[in-house]
Coordinates of C-alpha atoms and ligand atoms in Angstrom, one line a residue:
M1 CA -14.7 -29.0 12.7
R2 CA -10.7 -29.3 13.4
Y3 CA -7.5 -27.0 12.2
I4 CA -4.1 -27.7 10.6
S5 CA -1.8 -25.6 10.1
T6 CA 0.3 -23.0 8.0
R7 CA 3.2 -24.3 8.1
G8 CA 2.0 -28.2 7.4
N9 CA 4.0 -29.7 10.3
A10 CA 2.1 -29.4 13.7
P11 CA -1.2 -31.9 15.2
V12 CA -4.3 -31.5 13.7
L13 CA -6.3 -29.9 16.8
D14 CA -10.3 -29.8 17.6
F15 CA -11.2 -25.9 18.5
E16 CA -10.8 -26.8 22.3
G17 CA -7.8 -27.8 21.2
V18 CA -6.4 -24.8 18.7
T19 CA -7.9 -22.8 21.7
L20 CA -5.7 -23.7 24.3
A21 CA -2.8 -24.2 21.9
G22 CA -2.6 -20.7 21.2
L23 CA 0.4 -20.3 18.6
A24 CA 1.1 -23.6 16.1
A25 CA 3.4 -26.6 17.5
D26 CA 6.0 -25.7 14.0
G27 CA 5.7 -21.9 14.1
G28 CA 2.7 -21.7 11.6
L29 CA -0.7 -20.5 12.5
Y30 CA -4.3 -22.9 12.6
V31 CA -7.0 -22.7 10.4
P32 CA -9.6 -24.7 9.5
E33 CA -9.6 -27.8 7.5
T34 CA -12.2 -26.4 5.1
W35 CA -13.9 -22.7 5.3
P36 CA -18.0 -23.1 6.3
S37 CA -20.8 -21.1 4.6
F38 CA -23.4 -20.0 3.7
S39 CA -26.6 -19.9 1.2
R40 CA -26.9 -16.6 0.3
D41 CA -31.1 -17.3 1.5
E42 CA -28.7 -18.5 4.9
I43 CA -27.0 -15.0 5.1
A44 CA -30.1 -13.3 4.5
A45 CA -32.1 -15.1 7.9
M46 CA -29.4 -12.9 9.7
Q47 CA -31.2 -9.8 9.0
G48 CA -33.0 -9.1 11.8
L49 CA -30.5 -11.4 14.6
S50 CA -29.1 -9.7 18.2
Y51 CA -26.1 -9.2 17.7
V52 CA -25.9 -12.8 20.6
E53 CA -27.8 -15.0 18.5
T54 CA -25.3 -13.4 14.7
A55 CA -22.3 -15.0 16.7
V56 CA -24.3 -18.2 17.3
R57 CA -24.8 -18.3 14.1
V58 CA -21.6 -17.2 12.5
M59 CA -19.3 -19.4 14.8
A60 CA -20.8 -22.6 15.1
P61 CA -19.2 -24.4 12.4
F62 CA -16.0 -23.4 13.9
V63 CA -16.9 -25.4 17.1
A64 CA -17.9 -28.0 16.6
G65 CA -17.8 -30.6 18.1
S66 CA -16.6 -28.5 21.2
L67 CA -19.4 -26.6 22.2
T68 CA -22.9 -27.6 20.8
E69 CA -24.5 -24.6 20.1
D70 CA -26.7 -23.7 23.6
E71 CA -23.3 -23.6 24.3
L72 CA -21.7 -21.5 22.7
R73 CA -24.6 -19.1 22.8
D74 CA -24.6 -19.2 26.7
L75 CA -21.0 -17.8 26.6
C76 CA -21.8 -14.9 23.5
T77 CA -24.6 -14.1 25.4
T78 CA -22.1 -13.4 29.4
A79 CA -19.4 -12.1 26.9
Y80 CA -21.4 -9.4 25.5
S81 CA -23.6 -8.6 28.2
R82 CA -20.5 -6.7 29.4
F83 CA -20.8 -4.1 26.4
A84 CA -22.4 -0.7 27.1
H85 CA -24.1 -1.0 23.9
A86 CA -27.6 -2.6 23.5
A87 CA -26.7 -3.0 19.4
V88 CA -23.0 -4.6 20.7
T89 CA -21.5 -3.2 17.5
P90 CA -23.4 -0.2 16.5
L91 CA -23.4 1.7 13.0
V92 CA -22.9 5.3 12.8
Q93 CA -23.8 7.2 10.1
L94 CA -21.5 9.7 8.5
D95 CA -23.1 11.0 4.8
Q96 CA -24.2 9.0 2.6
R97 CA -21.8 5.9 2.1
H98 CA -19.1 6.1 5.1
W99 CA -20.3 4.9 8.4
L100 CA -18.4 3.8 11.2
L101 CA -19.1 0.9 13.0
E102 CA -18.0 1.0 16.7
L103 CA -16.3 -1.9 17.7
F104 CA -15.7 -0.4 21.4
H105 CA -18.0 -0.9 23.0
G106 CA -16.6 -3.0 25.3
P107 CA -15.1 -2.6 28.5
T108 CA -11.4 -1.6 27.6
L109 CA -12.4 0.4 25.1
A110 CA -11.4 -1.3 22.2
F111 CA -12.5 -3.7 19.5
K112 CA -10.5 -6.3 21.0
D113 CA -13.1 -6.8 23.9
V114 CA -14.6 -8.0 21.2
A115 CA -12.9 -11.5 20.7
L116 CA -11.2 -11.2 24.2
Q117 CA -14.6 -11.7 26.7
L118 CA -15.1 -14.3 24.9
V119 CA -11.8 -16.2 25.4
G120 CA -11.8 -15.7 28.6
L121 CA -14.8 -17.8 28.6
L122 CA -13.5 -20.2 26.6
F123 CA -10.7 -20.7 28.6
E124 CA -12.2 -20.8 31.4
R125 CA -14.8 -23.8 30.4
F126 CA -12.3 -25.6 28.9
L127 CA -10.0 -25.6 31.7
A128 CA -12.8 -26.8 34.4
G129 CA -11.5 -30.1 35.2
R130 CA -8.3 -30.8 34.2
E131 CA -5.6 -30.4 36.7
G132 CA -2.4 -27.9 36.3
Q133 CA -1.9 -23.5 35.1
L134 CA -1.9 -22.4 32.2
T135 CA 0.7 -19.9 31.6
V136 CA -0.4 -17.3 28.6
I137 CA 2.2 -14.8 27.5
G138 CA 1.2 -12.5 24.7
A139 CA 1.9 -9.1 23.6
T140 CA 0.3 -5.7 23.0
S141 CA 1.1 -2.1 21.2
G142 CA -1.6 -1.2 24.6
D143 CA -4.8 -3.1 23.2
T144 CA -4.8 -6.1 23.0
G145 CA -3.0 -6.2 26.5
S146 CA -6.0 -4.4 28.2
A147 CA -8.2 -6.8 26.9
A148 CA -6.6 -10.0 27.7
I149 CA -5.9 -8.6 31.5
D150 CA -9.7 -7.8 32.0
A151 CA -10.3 -11.4 30.1
L152 CA -8.2 -13.4 32.8
A153 CA -7.7 -10.9 36.3
G154 CA -8.3 -13.6 39.1
R155 CA -9.4 -16.6 36.5
V156 CA -8.4 -20.2 37.9
G157 CA -5.9 -22.2 36.3
V158 CA -4.8 -18.6 33.6
D159 CA -1.6 -17.1 34.1
I160 CA -1.0 -14.0 31.9
F161 CA 2.4 -12.7 30.7
M162 CA 1.8 -9.4 28.7
L163 CA 4.9 -7.5 27.8
H164 CA 4.3 -4.1 26.0
P165 CA 7.3 -1.6 24.4
E166 CA 8.0 0.9 27.7
G167 CA 6.8 3.9 26.4
R168 CA 5.6 3.2 23.2
V169 CA 1.6 2.5 24.0
S170 CA -0.7 6.0 25.7
D171 CA -1.1 6.6 29.0
V172 CA -4.7 5.6 29.1
Q173 CA -4.0 2.0 27.6
R174 CA -0.6 2.0 29.8
R175 CA -2.9 2.6 33.7
Q176 CA -6.2 0.0 31.6
M177 CA -3.3 -2.7 32.3
T178 CA -0.7 -1.9 34.8
T179 CA -3.8 -0.9 37.5
V180 CA -5.2 -4.2 37.5
I181 CA -3.7 -5.8 40.5
A182 CA -4.6 -9.7 40.8
P183 CA -2.4 -12.1 41.3
N184 CA -2.4 -14.2 38.1
I185 CA -2.1 -11.0 35.9
H186 CA 1.6 -9.6 35.6
N187 CA 2.8 -6.3 33.2
I188 CA 5.9 -6.3 31.8
A189 CA 7.5 -3.9 29.8
I190 CA 10.7 -4.3 27.5
R191 CA 13.3 -2.0 26.2
G192 CA 11.9 -2.0 23.1
D193 CA 8.8 -2.1 20.3
F194 CA 6.6 -3.6 20.2
D195 CA 7.9 -5.9 17.2
T196 CA 10.1 -7.3 19.7
A197 CA 7.6 -8.2 22.0
Q198 CA 5.4 -10.6 19.3
A199 CA 9.1 -11.7 18.0
L200 CA 9.7 -12.8 22.4
V201 CA 6.3 -14.2 22.4
K202 CA 6.5 -16.6 19.6
A203 CA 10.3 -17.3 20.2
M204 CA 8.9 -19.1 23.7
F205 CA 6.5 -21.3 21.6
R206 CA 9.4 -22.8 19.1
D207 CA 11.8 -23.1 22.2
P208 CA 11.2 -26.8 23.2
A209 CA 12.5 -26.4 26.8
F210 CA 10.6 -23.1 27.7
S211 CA 7.5 -24.7 25.7
T212 CA 7.1 -28.3 27.4
R213 CA 7.8 -27.2 30.9
Y214 CA 4.7 -24.8 30.6
A215 CA 1.4 -25.0 29.2
L216 CA 1.8 -22.3 26.9
S217 CA -1.2 -20.4 25.3
A218 CA -1.3 -17.1 23.0
V219 CA -4.1 -13.9 23.2
N220 CA -3.1 -12.2 20.7
S221 CA -4.5 -13.0 17.3
I222 CA -2.3 -15.8 16.3
N223 CA -5.3 -17.7 17.9
W224 CA -7.2 -18.5 16.3
A225 CA -10.2 -17.8 18.1
R226 CA -9.7 -14.1 18.6
L227 CA -10.4 -14.2 14.8
M228 CA -13.4 -16.4 14.8
A229 CA -15.5 -14.3 17.6
Q230 CA -13.8 -11.0 15.4
V231 CA -15.7 -12.1 11.8
V232 CA -19.1 -12.1 13.5
Y233 CA -19.8 -8.1 13.1
Y234 CA -18.5 -8.5 9.7
F235 CA -22.4 -10.4 9.3
Y236 CA -23.5 -8.3 11.6
A237 CA -22.7 -4.8 9.3
A238 CA -23.1 -6.0 6.2
V239 CA -26.5 -7.4 6.8
R240 CA -27.8 -4.2 8.7
L241 CA -26.7 -2.4 5.6
G242 CA -28.8 -4.4 2.7
G243 CA -26.4 -7.7 2.8
P244 CA -27.0 -10.1 1.0
E245 CA -28.8 -7.7 -1.8
R246 CA -26.2 -5.5 -1.0
P247 CA -22.8 -5.6 -1.4
V248 CA -20.7 -3.6 1.3
A249 CA -16.9 -2.7 1.4
F250 CA -14.8 -2.1 4.4
S251 CA -11.9 -0.1 5.7
V252 CA -9.6 -0.9 8.5
P253 CA -6.9 0.4 10.4
T254 CA -4.5 -2.8 10.5
G255 CA -1.5 -3.9 12.2
N256 CA -1.1 -7.5 12.4
F257 CA -3.3 -7.6 10.1
G258 CA -6.5 -10.1 12.2
D259 CA -8.6 -7.6 12.2
V260 CA -9.0 -7.4 8.0
F261 CA -7.9 -11.6 7.8
A262 CA -11.3 -11.7 10.1
G263 CA -12.9 -9.7 7.2
Y264 CA -11.2 -11.8 4.3
V265 CA -12.8 -15.0 6.5
A266 CA -16.9 -13.5 6.7
A267 CA -15.8 -13.4 2.2
R268 CA -15.0 -16.6 2.3
M269 CA -18.3 -18.0 4.0
G270 CA -20.4 -16.0 1.2
L271 CA -20.9 -12.1 2.5
P272 CA -20.9 -10.1 -0.8
I273 CA -17.6 -8.3 0.1
E274 CA -17.0 -6.0 -2.4
R275 CA -13.5 -4.7 -1.0
L276 CA -11.0 -4.5 2.1
I277 CA -8.9 -2.0 2.2
V278 CA -5.6 -3.4 3.7
A279 CA -5.1 0.9 6.0
T280 CA -1.9 1.6 7.7
N281 CA -0.3 5.0 9.1
V282 CA 2.7 5.0 8.3
N283 CA 4.0 1.9 9.4
D284 CA 3.7 0.3 6.4
I285 CA 5.0 -3.6 5.3
L286 CA 1.6 -4.3 4.1
H287 CA 0.5 -1.5 2.0
R288 CA 3.9 -1.5 1.0
A289 CA 3.5 -5.8 0.4
L290 CA -0.2 -5.4 -1.1
S291 CA 1.0 -3.2 -3.9
T292 CA 4.6 -3.8 -4.8
G293 CA 4.5 -7.6 -4.0
D294 CA 7.6 -6.5 -0.4
Y295 CA 7.4 -7.3 1.8
S296 CA 10.6 -6.2 3.7
S297 CA 10.1 -4.9 7.4
G298 CA 12.5 -2.1 8.3
T299 CA 12.2 -0.4 12.1
V300 CA 9.3 0.3 13.7
T301 CA 8.1 4.8 13.4
P302 CA 6.5 6.1 16.2
T303 CA 3.6 7.7 15.7
A304 CA 0.0 9.0 17.1
T305 CA -1.4 5.3 15.9
P306 CA 0.5 3.6 18.9
S307 CA -1.8 0.3 18.3
M308 CA -0.7 0.5 14.5
D309 CA 3.1 0.8 14.7
I310 CA 4.1 -2.8 14.2
Q311 CA 5.9 -4.0 11.0
V312 CA 6.0 -7.8 10.8
S313 CA 2.1 -8.5 10.5
S314 CA 1.3 -12.3 12.0
N315 CA -2.0 -13.3 10.6
F316 CA -0.4 -12.2 7.2
E317 CA 0.8 -15.6 7.0
R318 CA -2.9 -16.9 6.8
L319 CA -3.5 -14.8 4.2
L320 CA 0.2 -16.1 2.5
F321 CA -1.5 -19.8 2.8
E322 CA -5.0 -18.6 1.8
L323 CA -3.3 -17.4 -2.0
G324 CA -0.5 -20.2 -2.0
D325 CA -2.9 -23.3 -2.5
R326 CA -2.8 -23.9 0.9
S327 CA 0.8 -25.4 0.5
G328 CA 2.1 -25.7 4.3
A329 CA 5.5 -27.3 3.2
A330 CA 6.0 -24.1 0.9
L331 CA 5.6 -21.4 3.3
A332 CA 7.0 -22.7 5.5
A333 CA 10.3 -22.1 3.4
Q334 CA 8.2 -18.3 1.9
M335 CA 8.5 -17.6 6.0
A336 CA 12.2 -19.0 7.1
G337 CA 13.3 -17.0 5.0
F338 CA 10.9 -13.5 5.6
E339 CA 12.2 -14.9 9.4
S340 CA 15.6 -14.8 8.9
S341 CA 15.9 -11.5 6.0
R342 CA 13.2 -9.6 7.4
A343 CA 12.5 -9.2 4.2
M344 CA 10.4 -11.7 0.8
M345 CA 8.6 -10.7 -1.7
L346 CA 4.8 -11.8 -3.1
T347 CA 4.1 -14.6 -5.5
N348 CA 3.0 -13.5 -8.6
R349 CA -0.1 -15.7 -7.5
Q350 CA 0.0 -14.3 -4.1
R351 CA -0.8 -10.9 -5.3
E352 CA -3.4 -11.5 -7.6
G353 CA -4.9 -13.4 -5.2
A354 CA -4.7 -11.1 -2.8
A355 CA -5.5 -8.1 -6.2
G356 CA -9.1 -9.8 -5.9
L357 CA -10.5 -8.1 -2.9
F358 CA -7.9 -6.4 -0.9
T359 CA -7.0 -2.7 -1.8
S360 CA -4.6 -0.3 0.6
A361 CA -3.0 2.7 1.6
S362 CA -0.6 4.4 3.6
I363 CA -1.6 7.3 5.3
D364 CA 0.4 10.2 6.8
A365 CA 0.0 11.8 10.1
D366 CA -1.9 15.0 8.1
G367 CA -3.9 11.9 6.5
M368 CA -5.1 11.2 9.8
G369 CA -5.5 15.0 11.2
Q370 CA -7.9 15.3 8.5
A371 CA -10.0 12.7 9.1
L372 CA -10.4 13.1 12.5
R373 CA -11.4 16.7 11.8
W374 CA -13.8 16.1 9.1
A375 CA -16.1 13.4 11.0
H376 CA -16.3 16.2 13.3
E377 CA -17.3 18.9 11.5
R378 CA -18.9 16.6 8.9
S379 CA -21.1 14.9 11.5
G380 CA -19.9 15.7 14.8
Q381 CA -17.9 12.6 15.8
V382 CA -15.3 12.3 18.2
I383 CA -13.3 9.0 17.0
D384 CA -9.8 8.0 17.5
P385 CA -6.7 8.7 15.4
H386 CA -6.6 5.2 14.4
T387 CA -10.1 4.7 13.1
A388 CA -8.9 7.8 11.3
I389 CA -6.4 6.2 9.4
G390 CA -9.1 3.4 8.5
L391 CA -11.6 6.7 7.4
A392 CA -8.9 8.2 5.4
A393 CA -7.8 5.8 3.2
A394 CA -12.0 4.8 3.2
R395 CA -12.3 8.9 2.2
A396 CA -9.3 8.1 -0.5
D397 CA -11.3 4.9 -2.1
V398 CA -13.7 5.7 -5.3
G399 CA -16.9 4.2 -6.0
N400 CA -20.9 3.6 -4.5
T401 CA -20.5 0.6 -2.6
P402 CA -21.5 1.5 1.0
M403 CA -18.0 2.0 2.5
V404 CA -17.9 0.9 6.6
T405 CA -15.3 2.3 8.3
L406 CA -13.9 -0.2 11.4
A407 CA -13.6 2.2 14.7
T408 CA -11.1 0.2 16.3
A409 CA -11.1 2.5 20.1
H410 CA -12.8 5.0 21.8
P411 CA -11.7 8.5 21.5
A412 CA -10.3 8.6 25.0
K413 CA -8.1 6.3 24.8
F414 CA -5.7 8.2 22.6
R415 CA -7.0 11.8 23.8
D416 CA -4.0 14.0 23.9
A417 CA -4.2 13.4 19.6
V418 CA -8.1 13.8 19.0
E419 CA -7.4 16.8 20.9
R420 CA -4.2 18.2 18.4
S421 CA -6.4 17.6 15.6
T422 CA -9.9 18.6 17.2
G423 CA -9.6 20.8 19.9
V424 CA -11.8 18.2 21.6
R425 CA -10.5 16.3 24.8
P426 CA -12.4 13.2 25.2
G427 CA -13.6 11.5 28.8
L428 CA -13.2 8.9 30.0
P429 CA -16.4 6.8 30.9
A430 CA -17.5 7.4 34.5
R431 CA -16.7 3.9 35.5
M432 CA -13.6 4.7 34.2
G433 CA -12.7 8.1 36.4
D434 CA -10.3 7.2 38.1
L435 CA -8.0 5.3 36.3
F436 CA -5.2 8.0 37.1
S437 CA -5.4 7.1 40.8
R438 CA -5.6 4.3 41.0
E439 CA -2.2 2.2 42.1
E440 CA -0.1 0.9 39.5
R441 CA 2.4 -2.1 39.4
Y442 CA 4.9 -3.8 36.5
D443 CA 8.5 -4.6 35.9
T444 CA 10.4 -3.2 33.2
I445 CA 13.1 -5.7 31.9
D446 CA 15.7 -5.9 28.7
A447 CA 13.9 -7.6 25.4
T448 CA 16.2 -10.2 25.7
F449 CA 14.5 -14.4 25.1
D450 CA 17.0 -15.0 28.4
A451 CA 15.6 -12.2 30.4
V452 CA 12.3 -12.5 30.0
T453 CA 12.2 -16.6 30.4
D454 CA 13.9 -16.0 33.2
Y455 CA 11.1 -13.2 34.4
I456 CA 8.0 -15.4 34.0
A457 CA 9.7 -19.3 34.8
Q458 CA 10.1 -17.1 38.3
R459 CA 6.3 -17.0 38.6
A460 CA 4.7 -19.3 36.1
T461 CA 4.0 -23.0 37.1
P462 CA 5.7 -25.6 36.1
R463 CA 3.6 -28.3 33.8
G464 CA 3.5 -30.8 37.1
Ligands
PLP1 C1 -6.9 0.8 18.4 C2 -6.6 0.0 17.2 N1 -6.7 -0.4 15.9 C3 -6.4 -1.2 14.9 C4 -5.5 -2.5 15.5 C5 -5.1 -3.2 14.2 O1 -5.4 -4.3 14.7 P1 -4.8 -4.9 13.8 O2 -3.8 -5.3 14.2 O3 -6.0 -6.7 13.6 O4 -4.8 -5.1 12.6 C6 -5.4 -1.9 16.3 C7 -4.5 -3.4 17.0 O5 -4.5 -4.3 16.6 C8 -5.8 -1.0 17.6 O6 -5.3 -1.6 18.5
LIG2 N1 -2.5 -3.8 19.1 C1 -2.5 -4.8 19.2 C2 -1.4 -5.9 18.6 C3 -1.6 -6.9 19.1 O1 -2.3 -7.0 18.0 P1 -3.0 -8.7 18.2 O2 -4.5 -8.5 17.4 O3 -2.3 -10.2 17.3 O4 -3.1 -9.0 19.5 C4 -2.5 -5.0 20.2 O5 -3.5 -3.6 20.3 O6 -1.6 -5.1 21.2

């Protein structure tokens, strides 16, 4: 499989190349040159497969040329052995129409583990026998950081510099990152929001001096390998609910548009998905873009769903590329306009194309609280606030199609917000019982390019 950039002006790479590169050299994001697809019979044959076997079927076309199926199976077996549920991503029924897809049974209690446990192993595999040190730079609103740190702590040949917005992640999220004391882990709190952190990461990739001095890579969903691993659970859930004969709809709590783009990929691969609901909190640039065509980013409002406090959604670029006939040149011009003004209008073609599969909803604090209470009172489920945003949007949808809300985090990561709405204070799993007595280590710096690159330069290893 070969991968091309959404901006049409970067080297074409294989799977190993895109995994190690992260962002494309022209500032675009890598996507497969062609989308693989499955017949209905091939999807039906996934019925009854374990999570690992489903993962191998779904991901094999994407890694072809870089990994054999057996190698992929070995990596998936290791990655998913650390999940606390035998089904890896179990479905839980709430009522006749609604299900939760629990994605938080991995080591750091959020859906990011599903991809990052595998990505950590992919880095190890592709770096084996190479000279030099990989410098991974990432931005997090809380969950990517902890999952990436867990996946990469102590790995030979990789340093990770993770930027989080100071004071804007939950206490559990911060401690999950900052109490991992390994020499290759560097936690940085920046005086700014997540969008600023993400923009700094992209600026480092695009800076010729910095990006040639270090062998940079990414663990955010700008890295194709992240999204690829997230496609799997759409197949796994839909097949369990009767797919491909019975179409399914998904409601996805959305920030950076990575998780829901993985759903789009599943649909492109032939999975009968009737609808993908993009559920945002009041930071609703995506809802505005999908409902009115206006993709313009305002300032970020802090909410009880901090992981979705995002106003510039990286992966939306991948969707715009697909909806615009895959014209790299046209998209490069559209994105350049957005990057200079932080505003753009979708073309009619992009809007109409999106409307075929996506709907959207912006859910405020009341809507989130009601969904938290409904899940608890109706079926005894204590859910996290991000999941509640998805569930509120799912419940507002009319129709009979089975509706799966992605449960993206364990409620204990956001226990204060959960307690405020339900009166229940969810506890951390026993293995994390000492989280609040562990030593924390991180530095706080200004959110400027110079401050961050100076910090990294003092600690990272340049190319040989
Ligand atoms: C708990 C949780 N829910 C939802 C999201 C949004 O997912 P995405 O950024 O892939 O849209 C995030 C962050 O990415 C998250 O951490
Ligand atoms: N909510 C995310 C933000 C980064 O998203 P990513 O999927 O692009 O890594 C987080 O928890 O950090």
